[in-house]
C-alpha positions as a LaTeX table, in Angstrom:
\begin{tabular}{lrrr}
\hline
Residue & $x$ (\AA) & $y$ (\AA) & $z$ (\AA) \\
\hline
Thr1 & 13.35 & $-3.13$ & 15.77 \\
Gly2 & 9.92 & $-3.91$ & 17.29 \\
Ser3 & 9.02 & $-3.50$ & 13.77 \\
Asn4 & 11.35 & $-6.29$ & 12.28 \\
Leu5 & 10.42 & $-8.44$ & 15.16 \\
Lys6 & 6.44 & $-8.21$ & 14.31 \\
Thr7 & 7.60 & $-9.39$ & 11.25 \\
Ile8 & 9.62 & $-12.18$ & 12.01 \\
Phe9 & 6.86 & $-13.12$ & 14.17 \\
Phe10 & 4.15 & $-13.37$ & 11.70 \\
Phe11 & 6.49 & $-14.69$ & 9.24 \\
Phe12 & 6.42 & $-17.65$ & 11.73 \\
Leu13 & 2.56 & $-17.48$ & 12.40 \\
Leu14 & 1.67 & $-18.33$ & 9.14 \\
Leu15 & 4.01 & $-20.60$ & 7.98 \\
Pro16 & 2.40 & $-23.80$ & 9.48 \\
Phe17 & $-0.73$ & $-22.76$ & 7.48 \\
Phe18 & 1.11 & $-22.79$ & 4.39 \\
Ala19 & 3.29 & $-25.33$ & 4.74 \\
His20 & 2.53 & $-27.32$ & 1.27 \\
Ala21 & 1.55 & $-26.43$ & $-2.05$ \\
Phe22 & $-1.58$ & $-27.90$ & $-2.90$ \\
Thr23 & $-4.65$ & $-25.98$ & $-3.39$ \\
Pro24 & $-7.72$ & $-27.26$ & $-5.08$ \\
Pro25 & $-9.54$ & $-24.98$ & $-7.80$ \\
Asn26 & $-12.67$ & $-25.73$ & $-6.14$ \\
Asp27 & $-11.61$ & $-24.46$ & $-2.79$ \\
Thr28 & $-9.86$ & $-21.72$ & $-4.31$ \\
Ala29 & $-13.26$ & $-20.29$ & $-6.18$ \\
Leu30 & $-14.65$ & $-20.37$ & $-3.02$ \\
Val31 & $-12.26$ & $-17.99$ & $-1.29$ \\
Asn32 & $-12.26$ & $-15.87$ & $-4.46$ \\
Lys33 & $-15.92$ & $-15.66$ & $-4.12$ \\
Tyr34 & $-15.99$ & $-14.95$ & $-0.47$ \\
Leu35 & $-13.60$ & $-11.79$ & $-1.54$ \\
Arg36 & $-15.57$ & $-10.57$ & $-4.05$ \\
Glu37 & $-19.05$ & $-10.82$ & $-1.76$ \\
Ala38 & $-17.32$ & $-9.23$ & 0.68 \\
Lys39 & $-16.07$ & $-6.25$ & $-1.78$ \\
Ala40 & $-20.09$ & $-6.09$ & $-3.02$ \\
Phe41 & $-21.14$ & $-5.28$ & 0.74 \\
Tyr42 & $-18.39$ & $-2.70$ & 1.72 \\
Glu43 & $-19.27$ & $-0.82$ & $-1.87$ \\
Lys44 & $-23.21$ & $-1.09$ & $-0.17$ \\
Asp45 & $-21.51$ & 0.24 & 3.42 \\
Gln46 & $-22.91$ & $-3.72$ & 4.62 \\
Ile47 & $-19.62$ & $-3.50$ & 6.69 \\
Asp48 & $-20.66$ & $-5.66$ & 9.31 \\
Ser49 & $-21.61$ & $-8.65$ & 6.11 \\
Ala50 & $-18.02$ & $-7.66$ & 4.25 \\
Glu51 & $-16.51$ & $-8.61$ & 7.18 \\
Gly52 & $-17.43$ & $-11.45$ & 8.44 \\
Leu53 & $-16.86$ & $-12.33$ & 4.43 \\
Tyr54 & $-13.42$ & $-11.29$ & 4.47 \\
Lys55 & $-12.02$ & $-13.48$ & 7.22 \\
Lys56 & $-13.59$ & $-16.37$ & 6.13 \\
Ala57 & $-11.57$ & $-15.65$ & 2.77 \\
Gly58 & $-8.56$ & $-15.58$ & 4.76 \\
Ala59 & $-9.22$ & $-18.44$ & 6.99 \\
Leu60 & $-9.99$ & $-20.18$ & 4.02 \\
Ala61 & $-7.15$ & $-18.88$ & 1.78 \\
Arg62 & $-4.66$ & $-20.51$ & 4.70 \\
Glu63 & $-5.65$ & $-23.55$ & 5.20 \\
Ile64 & $-5.59$ & $-24.72$ & 1.62 \\
Ser65 & $-2.15$ & $-22.61$ & 1.27 \\
Tyr66 & $-3.53$ & $-20.25$ & $-1.18$ \\
Phe67 & $-1.02$ & $-17.04$ & $-1.36$ \\
Asp68 & $-2.67$ & $-15.06$ & $-3.68$ \\
Gly69 & $-6.12$ & $-15.26$ & $-1.99$ \\
Tyr70 & $-4.43$ & $-14.36$ & 1.24 \\
Leu71 & $-2.73$ & $-12.04$ & $-0.26$ \\
Asp72 & $-5.80$ & $-10.28$ & $-1.86$ \\
Tyr73 & $-7.84$ & $-11.05$ & 1.81 \\
Thr74 & $-4.78$ & $-8.87$ & 3.63 \\
Ala75 & $-4.84$ & $-6.30$ & 1.52 \\
Arg76 & $-8.84$ & $-5.52$ & 1.30 \\
Tyr77 & $-9.53$ & $-5.95$ & 4.59 \\
Ala78 & $-6.69$ & $-3.75$ & 5.45 \\
Gly79 & $-8.97$ & $-1.04$ & 3.16 \\
Leu80 & $-12.01$ & $-2.01$ & 5.69 \\
Leu81 & $-10.16$ & $-1.81$ & 8.52 \\
Tyr82 & $-8.40$ & 2.05 & 7.71 \\
Ala83 & $-11.66$ & 3.10 & 6.31 \\
Gln84 & $-13.78$ & 2.53 & 9.44 \\
Leu85 & $-10.67$ & 4.25 & 11.41 \\
Arg86 & $-9.22$ & 0.41 & 12.80 \\
Tyr87 & $-5.51$ & 1.25 & 12.18 \\
Lys88 & $-3.31$ & $-0.91$ & 14.35 \\
Glu89 & $-5.87$ & $-3.84$ & 13.36 \\
Ala90 & $-4.89$ & $-2.58$ & 9.82 \\
Leu91 & $-1.44$ & $-2.75$ & 10.82 \\
Gln92 & $-1.44$ & $-5.85$ & 12.08 \\
Leu93 & $-3.28$ & $-7.25$ & 9.36 \\
Ser94 & $-1.12$ & $-5.53$ & 6.45 \\
Glu95 & 2.31 & $-7.30$ & 8.81 \\
Glu96 & 0.80 & $-10.79$ & 7.96 \\
Gln97 & 0.67 & $-9.26$ & 4.46 \\
Leu98 & 3.62 & $-8.81$ & 4.11 \\
Ala99 & 5.43 & $-11.48$ & 5.85 \\
Val100 & 3.34 & $-13.83$ & 3.34 \\
Ala101 & 4.36 & $-11.48$ & 0.46 \\
Lys102 & 7.55 & $-12.61$ & 1.51 \\
Gln103 & 7.56 & $-15.95$ & 1.57 \\
Ala104 & 6.14 & $-16.68$ & $-1.62$ \\
Gly105 & 8.09 & $-14.36$ & $-3.40$ \\
Asn106 & 5.97 & $-11.88$ & $-4.45$ \\
Lys107 & 8.09 & $-8.60$ & $-5.13$ \\
Arg108 & 4.90 & $-6.87$ & $-6.06$ \\
Lys109 & 2.82 & $-7.72$ & $-2.73$ \\
Glu110 & 6.02 & $-7.45$ & $-0.66$ \\
Ala111 & 6.06 & $-3.52$ & $-2.37$ \\
Asp112 & 2.03 & $-2.57$ & $-1.68$ \\
Ala113 & 2.34 & $-4.10$ & 1.45 \\
Tyr114 & 5.31 & $-1.75$ & 2.74 \\
Asn115 & 3.02 & 0.70 & 1.43 \\
Asn116 & 0.32 & $-0.62$ & 3.02 \\
Ile117 & 1.79 & $-0.50$ & 5.68 \\
Ala118 & 3.29 & 3.31 & 5.23 \\
Leu119 & $-0.45$ & 4.21 & 5.52 \\
Gln120 & $-1.29$ & 2.54 & 8.80 \\
Tyr121 & 1.50 & 4.32 & 10.28 \\
Gln122 & 0.58 & 7.51 & 8.92 \\
Ala123 & $-2.55$ & 7.40 & 10.22 \\
Leu124 & $-0.90$ & 6.71 & 13.86 \\
Asn125 & 1.64 & 9.64 & 13.44 \\
Arg126 & 4.21 & 7.39 & 13.32 \\
Leu127 & 5.59 & 9.49 & 10.56 \\
Pro128 & 9.30 & 8.68 & 10.40 \\
Glu129 & 8.33 & 4.88 & 9.92 \\
Ala130 & 6.21 & 5.33 & 7.48 \\
Ala131 & 8.77 & 7.21 & 5.72 \\
Glu132 & 11.37 & 3.98 & 6.04 \\
Cys133 & 8.03 & 1.48 & 5.05 \\
Leu134 & 7.61 & 3.57 & 1.71 \\
Leu135 & 11.47 & 4.04 & 0.75 \\
Lys136 & 11.38 & 0.30 & 0.86 \\
Ala137 & 8.58 & $-0.36$ & $-0.92$ \\
Leu138 & 10.44 & 2.06 & $-4.07$ \\
Arg139 & 12.94 & 0.10 & $-4.02$ \\
Leu140 & 11.37 & $-2.68$ & $-4.41$ \\
Ala141 & 9.15 & $-0.84$ & $-7.64$ \\
Glu142 & 12.81 & 0.43 & $-9.01$ \\
Gln143 & 13.88 & $-3.19$ & $-8.98$ \\
Leu144 & 11.20 & $-4.78$ & $-10.59$ \\
Asp145 & 11.22 & $-1.60$ & $-13.24$ \\
Asn146 & 6.95 & $-0.85$ & $-12.43$ \\
Leu147 & 6.55 & 2.89 & $-13.62$ \\
Thr148 & 2.86 & 3.00 & $-12.27$ \\
Ile149 & 4.18 & 2.28 & $-8.35$ \\
Gln150 & 7.45 & 3.67 & $-8.59$ \\
Gln151 & 5.29 & 7.45 & $-9.59$ \\
Arg152 & 2.13 & 6.60 & $-6.88$ \\
Phe153 & 5.50 & 5.74 & $-3.66$ \\
Asn154 & 7.38 & 8.92 & $-5.30$ \\
Ser155 & 4.61 & 10.54 & $-5.25$ \\
Asn156 & 3.64 & 9.82 & $-1.41$ \\
Leu157 & 7.15 & 10.57 & $-0.21$ \\
Ala158 & 6.58 & 13.69 & $-1.58$ \\
Ser159 & 3.76 & 14.20 & 0.68 \\
Leu160 & 5.11 & 12.78 & 3.45 \\
Phe161 & 8.24 & 14.79 & 3.98 \\
Tyr162 & 6.16 & 17.53 & 3.31 \\
Thr163 & 4.15 & 16.85 & 5.91 \\
Leu164 & 7.03 & 16.11 & 7.96 \\
Lys165 & 8.59 & 19.66 & 6.90 \\
Asn166 & 11.57 & 18.39 & 5.01 \\
Lys167 & 11.93 & 20.61 & 2.01 \\
Glu168 & 14.69 & 18.78 & 0.51 \\
Lys169 & 13.55 & 15.22 & 0.42 \\
Ser170 & 9.87 & 16.34 & $-0.29$ \\
Leu171 & 11.18 & 18.72 & $-3.92$ \\
Tyr172 & 13.39 & 15.44 & $-4.62$ \\
Tyr173 & 10.48 & 12.44 & $-4.60$ \\
Ala174 & 8.50 & 15.40 & $-5.81$ \\
Arg175 & 10.71 & 15.53 & $-8.73$ \\
Lys176 & 11.22 & 11.67 & $-9.01$ \\
Gly177 & 7.70 & 11.33 & $-9.33$ \\
Tyr178 & 7.10 & 14.24 & $-12.13$ \\
Ala179 & 9.71 & 12.37 & $-13.92$ \\
Val180 & 8.65 & 9.33 & $-13.84$ \\
Ala181 & 4.96 & 10.43 & $-14.87$ \\
Leu182 & 5.94 & 11.98 & $-18.17$ \\
Lys183 & 7.34 & 8.45 & $-19.04$ \\
Met184 & 3.54 & 6.63 & $-18.78$ \\
Asn185 & 1.69 & 9.33 & $-20.72$ \\
Asp186 & $-0.93$ & 9.12 & $-18.27$ \\
Thr187 & $-2.23$ & 12.37 & $-17.87$ \\
Ala188 & $-3.98$ & 11.72 & $-14.49$ \\
Arg189 & $-1.22$ & 10.37 & $-12.72$ \\
Leu190 & 0.77 & 13.30 & $-14.69$ \\
Ala191 & $-1.76$ & 15.93 & $-13.00$ \\
Trp192 & $-0.98$ & 14.51 & $-9.81$ \\
Ser193 & 3.01 & 14.46 & $-9.43$ \\
Met194 & 2.15 & 18.02 & $-11.08$ \\
Thr195 & 0.33 & 18.79 & $-7.89$ \\
Asn196 & 2.78 & 17.33 & $-5.69$ \\
Leu197 & 5.61 & 19.08 & $-7.42$ \\
Val198 & 3.50 & 22.38 & $-6.68$ \\
Ile199 & 3.22 & 21.69 & $-3.21$ \\
Ser200 & 6.84 & 20.88 & $-3.01$ \\
Glu201 & 8.09 & 24.09 & $-4.60$ \\
Thr202 & 5.42 & 26.15 & $-2.31$ \\
Leu203 & 7.31 & 24.75 & 0.42 \\
Asn204 & 10.74 & 25.24 & $-0.98$ \\
Glu205 & 9.78 & 29.46 & $-1.59$ \\
Met206 & 10.09 & 28.25 & $-5.57$ \\
Tyr207 & 6.70 & 29.93 & $-6.21$ \\
Asp208 & 7.46 & 31.29 & $-10.07$ \\
Ser209 & 8.19 & 27.44 & $-10.99$ \\
Ala210 & 4.90 & 26.22 & $-8.31$ \\
Ile211 & 2.66 & 29.16 & $-10.19$ \\
Ala212 & 4.02 & 27.70 & $-14.14$ \\
His213 & 2.84 & 24.24 & $-13.31$ \\
Cys214 & $-0.27$ & 25.82 & $-11.47$ \\
Lys215 & $-1.31$ & 26.99 & $-14.96$ \\
Val216 & $-0.02$ & 23.03 & $-16.74$ \\
Ile217 & $-2.39$ & 21.61 & $-14.22$ \\
Val218 & $-4.97$ & 23.76 & $-15.34$ \\
Ser219 & $-4.92$ & 23.82 & $-18.91$ \\
Ile220 & $-4.43$ & 19.41 & $-18.50$ \\
Gly221 & $-8.14$ & 19.84 & $-16.52$ \\
Ala222 & $-9.73$ & 22.14 & $-19.19$ \\
\hline
\end{tabular}
């Protein structure tokens, strides 16, 4: 597919930049400094300054083969681009994030990259492609046995399938997300998962169950 070809393209594009393992500690510290400063500028809504520093961080991380720094750069800068409604640019950066995560063998970052790509696809109204990427993210989360991202990806899938008006899949993933949240002993995530479940139950005309879960959500917030 076109998406796979793009990923392969970015993978080989990045290979020359990550061809050696030596990473000078002073340079990695500088990458992290750029990232921290960019985040501070972004939080102050100084977008141009933040963007400039993110680009400097990415260029240096690529030059010194600093995988973790480059992955942080792609994730954070893609978030800035998404917030600025620059979805196509964010998608391209998230595809770079995926290629580097695969090259680094970092399954957690790979899952995050698939989730970020799905986010951009949703914004571009390419919903089937978004669902495909989220399913890949969820499979990785389950392989890693990471409950936090399992819960997030299941809930994201429930919301996406709700938008697609796929009743069965929306309910299936909402229930999975809720089941994972129950294992986590996290009140906020439990409420979030239950809210998705209420929405999916309403789509499936399961009104009594939806009302019962609404009451539980209210009691959690009380």
